[in-house]
Amino acid sequence: MQVQQMDLVTQYKQLKTEIDDAIQKVLDSGHFILGEAVKEFEQTMANYIGIKHAIGCASGTDALQLAMMAYDFQPQDEIISTPMTFVATIEVMKLLGLKPVFVDIDPKTYCIDPAQIEEKITEKTKAIVPVHLYGQCADMDPINEIARKHNLKVIEDCAQAIGATYKGRKSCTLGDVGCLSFFPSKNLGAYGDGGMVLTNDDQIAQKLRMLRVHGAESKYRHIFLGINSRLDSIQAAILNVKLKYLDGWNEKRRQVAAKYTELLKDSDVIVPYTAPYNVHTYHQYTIQVKDRKRLQEYLKTKGIATGIHYPVPLHLQPAFKKLGYKEGDFPVSEQVSSQVLSLPMYPELPEEHVHYVAMEIKNFLAA
Ligand SMILES: Cc1ncc(COP(=O)(O)O)c(C=O)c1O
């Protein structure tokens, strides 16, 4: 049996007519950048999330960059986040001349540990960037309380957690701005790159709309430096079709996750934990296992693809060497990154595949 870690083709085939029609409509319109399709998608996303402004851009990475540009942080200003994330979260800080300051993660949720934030705050700290890793939200109430106390902005990295809720409220509405990725494998994925910044702040929204088009207020009138980061009309049209299915897909992911957990709970792996205040969206179903390398190789021989998110925490990556961190600085991130393994996870994953994966994991552990 072959089990892929994700499958983007099955979903396309199910929606082929709708998606092909939406793409054709854009092709016939001759408007390929921003335009009506983007406006419509921004409006439906704002309604879906329950927020005033949704601003499409070219990727999740750009969404984070635009959000950080919108606040006029100054070089060497410090931004707090975790080393247990995809590189983009931290990369954009460095590209903007900002200083990432890491805080370790909670060992159960894998999101930033709020109890360790305050000790890292200095007079240069300007923002906290919680990452809702694997599809569940960081513990936002204490984070927001600390932010309020120290006058910091909260920029949510929601790339992996579209549709996730925290105490009944959707991700992207929990801080000052939320950033989304529509990378094809995300829970709501385009057929290319795409991203979005969401906020209730009218002024920041207006600035974001200008920043994504070279800081232009109107054509050829540039108020400040921006970047070129627009959402393609074709991607917006595709996303508009897919958005109405998102909640159903997230529910199916939760069902797949529940089945994995039921089948694996008495074995020698750590299954994902969902905090009681969260509804998880399982962008990844990530277990921890001591003998990860051998298990991954074994599963490969059985036709089962897996992923590692992420094998090296960012404080130990060569690109961030100049930050001066060393091994041992973030023990939870280091321990977790040495043991995490993401199992096949997508809404259409057949139940027999889930059984097969769980059975092979148990076979490996029993050997
Ligand atoms: C946590 C996180 N942040 C940021 C990004 C960047 O998004 P993109 O690949 O759309 O630039 C991703 C996705 O790849 C991500 O998983």
PDB file of N, CA, C and O and ligand atoms in Angstrom, residues 58-62 64 85-89 131-133 157-160 180-183 186 193-195 283 310, ligand 1:
ATOM      1  N   ALA A  58       1.264  37.894  -1.549  1.00  0.00           N
ATOM      2  CA  ALA A  58       1.839  36.849  -2.402  1.00  0.00           C
ATOM      3  C   ALA A  58       2.216  35.553  -1.684  1.00  0.00           C
ATOM      4  O   ALA A  58       2.419  34.532  -2.339  1.00  0.00           O
ATOM      5  N   SER A  59       2.353  35.578  -0.364  1.00  0.00           N
ATOM      6  CA  SER A  59       2.712  34.356   0.374  1.00  0.00           C
ATOM      7  C   SER A  59       2.520  34.587   1.868  1.00  0.00           C
ATOM      8  O   SER A  59       2.359  35.735   2.308  1.00  0.00           O
ATOM      9  N   GLY A  60       2.619  33.508   2.625  1.00  0.00           N
ATOM     10  CA  GLY A  60       2.572  33.632   4.088  1.00  0.00           C
ATOM     11  C   GLY A  60       3.798  34.358   4.609  1.00  0.00           C
ATOM     12  O   GLY A  60       3.727  35.116   5.579  1.00  0.00           O
ATOM     13  N   THR A  61       4.921  34.123   3.959  1.00  0.00           N
ATOM     14  CA  THR A  61       6.159  34.819   4.342  1.00  0.00           C
ATOM     15  C   THR A  61       5.974  36.322   4.175  1.00  0.00           C
ATOM     16  O   THR A  61       6.313  37.114   5.056  1.00  0.00           O
ATOM     17  N   ASP A  62       5.427  36.716   3.027  1.00  0.00           N
ATOM     18  CA  ASP A  62       5.188  38.148   2.793  1.00  0.00           C
ATOM     19  C   ASP A  62       4.156  38.708   3.767  1.00  0.00           C
ATOM     20  O   ASP A  62       4.249  39.860   4.177  1.00  0.00           O
ATOM     21  N   LEU A  64       3.791  37.953   6.845  1.00  0.00           N
ATOM     22  CA  LEU A  64       4.541  38.266   8.071  1.00  0.00           C
ATOM     23  C   LEU A  64       5.407  39.509   7.866  1.00  0.00           C
ATOM     24  O   LEU A  64       5.475  40.390   8.725  1.00  0.00           O
ATOM     25  N   THR A  85       9.599  26.638  14.655  1.00  0.00           N
ATOM     26  CA  THR A  85       8.676  27.108  13.625  1.00  0.00           C
ATOM     27  C   THR A  85       9.349  26.968  12.269  1.00  0.00           C
ATOM     28  O   THR A  85      10.546  26.666  12.183  1.00  0.00           O
ATOM     29  N   PHE A  86       8.553  27.197  11.217  1.00  0.00           N
ATOM     30  CA  PHE A  86       9.137  27.253   9.875  1.00  0.00           C
ATOM     31  C   PHE A  86       9.994  28.516   9.788  1.00  0.00           C
ATOM     32  O   PHE A  86       9.670  29.552  10.383  1.00  0.00           O
ATOM     33  N   VAL A  87      11.065  28.421   9.032  1.00  0.00           N
ATOM     34  CA  VAL A  87      12.073  29.491   8.970  1.00  0.00           C
ATOM     35  C   VAL A  87      11.494  30.883   8.676  1.00  0.00           C
ATOM     36  O   VAL A  87      12.000  31.906   9.153  1.00  0.00           O
ATOM     37  N   ALA A  88      10.399  30.926   7.909  1.00  0.00           N
ATOM     38  CA  ALA A  88       9.868  32.220   7.448  1.00  0.00           C
ATOM     39  C   ALA A  88       9.538  33.168   8.598  1.00  0.00           C
ATOM     40  O   ALA A  88       9.760  34.382   8.501  1.00  0.00           O
ATOM     41  N   THR A  89       9.010  32.629   9.686  1.00  0.00           N
ATOM     42  CA  THR A  89       8.596  33.457  10.820  1.00  0.00           C
ATOM     43  C   THR A  89       9.759  34.353  11.275  1.00  0.00           C
ATOM     44  O   THR A  89       9.568  35.531  11.601  1.00  0.00           O
ATOM     45  N   VAL A 131       3.301  31.424  17.178  1.00  0.00           N
ATOM     46  CA  VAL A 131       3.082  30.565  16.001  1.00  0.00           C
ATOM     47  C   VAL A 131       2.111  29.465  16.420  1.00  0.00           C
ATOM     48  O   VAL A 131       2.378  28.734  17.378  1.00  0.00           O
ATOM     49  N   HIS A 132       1.012  29.354  15.723  1.00  0.00           N
ATOM     50  CA  HIS A 132       0.009  28.331  16.058  1.00  0.00           C
ATOM     51  C   HIS A 132       0.410  27.026  15.363  1.00  0.00           C
ATOM     52  O   HIS A 132      -0.149  26.640  14.332  1.00  0.00           O
ATOM     53  N   LEU A 133       1.392  26.358  15.973  1.00  0.00           N
ATOM     54  CA  LEU A 133       2.066  25.245  15.295  1.00  0.00           C
ATOM     55  C   LEU A 133       1.187  24.006  15.121  1.00  0.00           C
ATOM     56  O   LEU A 133       0.460  23.623  16.043  1.00  0.00           O
ATOM     57  N   ASP A 157       1.157  34.203  13.792  1.00  0.00           N
ATOM     58  CA  ASP A 157       1.512  33.404  12.622  1.00  0.00           C
ATOM     59  C   ASP A 157       0.507  32.248  12.556  1.00  0.00           C
ATOM     60  O   ASP A 157       0.650  31.229  13.236  1.00  0.00           O
ATOM     61  N   CYS A 158      -0.519  32.457  11.711  1.00  0.00           N
ATOM     62  CA  CYS A 158      -1.625  31.489  11.608  1.00  0.00           C
ATOM     63  C   CYS A 158      -1.474  30.585  10.387  1.00  0.00           C
ATOM     64  O   CYS A 158      -2.441  29.939   9.975  1.00  0.00           O
ATOM     65  N   ALA A 159      -0.269  30.554   9.805  1.00  0.00           N
ATOM     66  CA  ALA A 159      -0.065  29.820   8.551  1.00  0.00           C
ATOM     67  C   ALA A 159      -0.581  28.383   8.633  1.00  0.00           C
ATOM     68  O   ALA A 159      -1.088  27.849   7.652  1.00  0.00           O
ATOM     69  N   GLN A 160      -0.440  27.764   9.811  1.00  0.00           N
ATOM     70  CA  GLN A 160      -0.826  26.353   9.934  1.00  0.00           C
ATOM     71  C   GLN A 160      -2.181  26.188  10.619  1.00  0.00           C
ATOM     72  O   GLN A 160      -2.585  25.061  10.899  1.00  0.00           O
ATOM     73  N   LEU A 180      -1.708  34.637   7.287  1.00  0.00           N
ATOM     74  CA  LEU A 180      -2.067  33.326   6.734  1.00  0.00           C
ATOM     75  C   LEU A 180      -1.213  32.988   5.520  1.00  0.00           C
ATOM     76  O   LEU A 180      -0.773  33.890   4.796  1.00  0.00           O
ATOM     77  N   SER A 181      -1.028  31.701   5.316  1.00  0.00           N
ATOM     78  CA  SER A 181      -0.372  31.193   4.107  1.00  0.00           C
ATOM     79  C   SER A 181      -1.377  30.342   3.338  1.00  0.00           C
ATOM     80  O   SER A 181      -2.125  29.576   3.941  1.00  0.00           O
ATOM     81  N   PHE A 182      -1.361  30.500   2.022  1.00  0.00           N
ATOM     82  CA  PHE A 182      -2.176  29.626   1.168  1.00  0.00           C
ATOM     83  C   PHE A 182      -1.287  28.711   0.332  1.00  0.00           C
ATOM     84  O   PHE A 182      -1.641  28.331  -0.789  1.00  0.00           O
ATOM     85  N   PHE A 183      -0.101  28.403   0.847  1.00  0.00           N
ATOM     86  CA  PHE A 183       0.786  27.433   0.203  1.00  0.00           C
ATOM     87  C   PHE A 183      -0.050  26.178  -0.109  1.00  0.00           C
ATOM     88  O   PHE A 183      -0.922  25.812   0.688  1.00  0.00           O
ATOM     89  N   LYS A 186      -1.296  23.765   2.561  1.00  0.00           N
ATOM     90  CA  LYS A 186      -1.963  24.255   3.772  1.00  0.00           C
ATOM     91  C   LYS A 186      -3.442  23.823   3.773  1.00  0.00           C
ATOM     92  O   LYS A 186      -3.980  23.416   2.746  1.00  0.00           O
ATOM     93  N   ASP A 193       1.674  30.102  -4.788  1.00  0.00           N
ATOM     94  CA  ASP A 193       1.827  30.810  -3.510  1.00  0.00           C
ATOM     95  C   ASP A 193       0.707  31.810  -3.289  1.00  0.00           C
ATOM     96  O   ASP A 193       0.117  32.326  -4.252  1.00  0.00           O
ATOM     97  N   GLY A 194       0.449  32.084  -2.031  1.00  0.00           N
ATOM     98  CA  GLY A 194      -0.534  33.115  -1.675  1.00  0.00           C
ATOM     99  C   GLY A 194      -0.504  33.314  -0.175  1.00  0.00           C
ATOM    100  O   GLY A 194      -0.060  32.433   0.570  1.00  0.00           O
ATOM    101  N   GLY A 195      -0.941  34.483   0.260  1.00  0.00           N
ATOM    102  CA  GLY A 195      -0.980  34.762   1.701  1.00  0.00           C
ATOM    103  C   GLY A 195      -1.965  35.874   2.001  1.00  0.00           C
ATOM    104  O   GLY A 195      -2.611  36.415   1.084  1.00  0.00           O
ATOM    105  N   HIS A 283      -3.191  20.709  10.826  1.00  0.00           N
ATOM    106  CA  HIS A 283      -2.392  20.880   9.598  1.00  0.00           C
ATOM    107  C   HIS A 283      -1.404  19.711   9.507  1.00  0.00           C
ATOM    108  O   HIS A 283      -1.188  19.147   8.443  1.00  0.00           O
ATOM    109  N   TYR A 310      10.005  20.360  12.884  1.00  0.00           N
ATOM    110  CA  TYR A 310      11.119  20.618  12.004  1.00  0.00           C
ATOM    111  C   TYR A 310      12.350  19.959  12.609  1.00  0.00           C
ATOM    112  O   TYR A 310      12.466  19.913  13.827  1.00  0.00           O
TER     113      TYR A 310
HETATM  114  C1  LIG B   1       4.443  28.563  10.570  1.00  0.00           C
HETATM  115  C2  LIG B   1       4.651  29.091   9.172  1.00  0.00           C
HETATM  116  N1  LIG B   1       4.932  30.394   9.009  1.00  0.00           N
HETATM  117  C3  LIG B   1       5.108  30.920   7.782  1.00  0.00           C
HETATM  118  C4  LIG B   1       5.002  30.154   6.646  1.00  0.00           C
HETATM  119  C5  LIG B   1       5.294  30.768   5.322  1.00  0.00           C
HETATM  120  O1  LIG B   1       4.268  30.673   4.406  1.00  0.00           O
HETATM  121  P1  LIG B   1       4.562  30.628   2.832  1.00  0.00           P
HETATM  122  O2  LIG B   1       5.186  29.327   2.509  1.00  0.00           O
HETATM  123  O3  LIG B   1       3.217  30.821   2.226  1.00  0.00           O
HETATM  124  O4  LIG B   1       5.473  31.775   2.522  1.00  0.00           O
HETATM  125  C6  LIG B   1       4.672  28.792   6.770  1.00  0.00           C
HETATM  126  C7  LIG B   1       4.438  27.905   5.623  1.00  0.00           C
HETATM  127  O5  LIG B   1       5.154  27.473   4.850  1.00  0.00           O
HETATM  128  C8  LIG B   1       4.519  28.243   8.074  1.00  0.00           C
HETATM  129  O6  LIG B   1       4.244  26.944   8.243  1.00  0.00           O
END
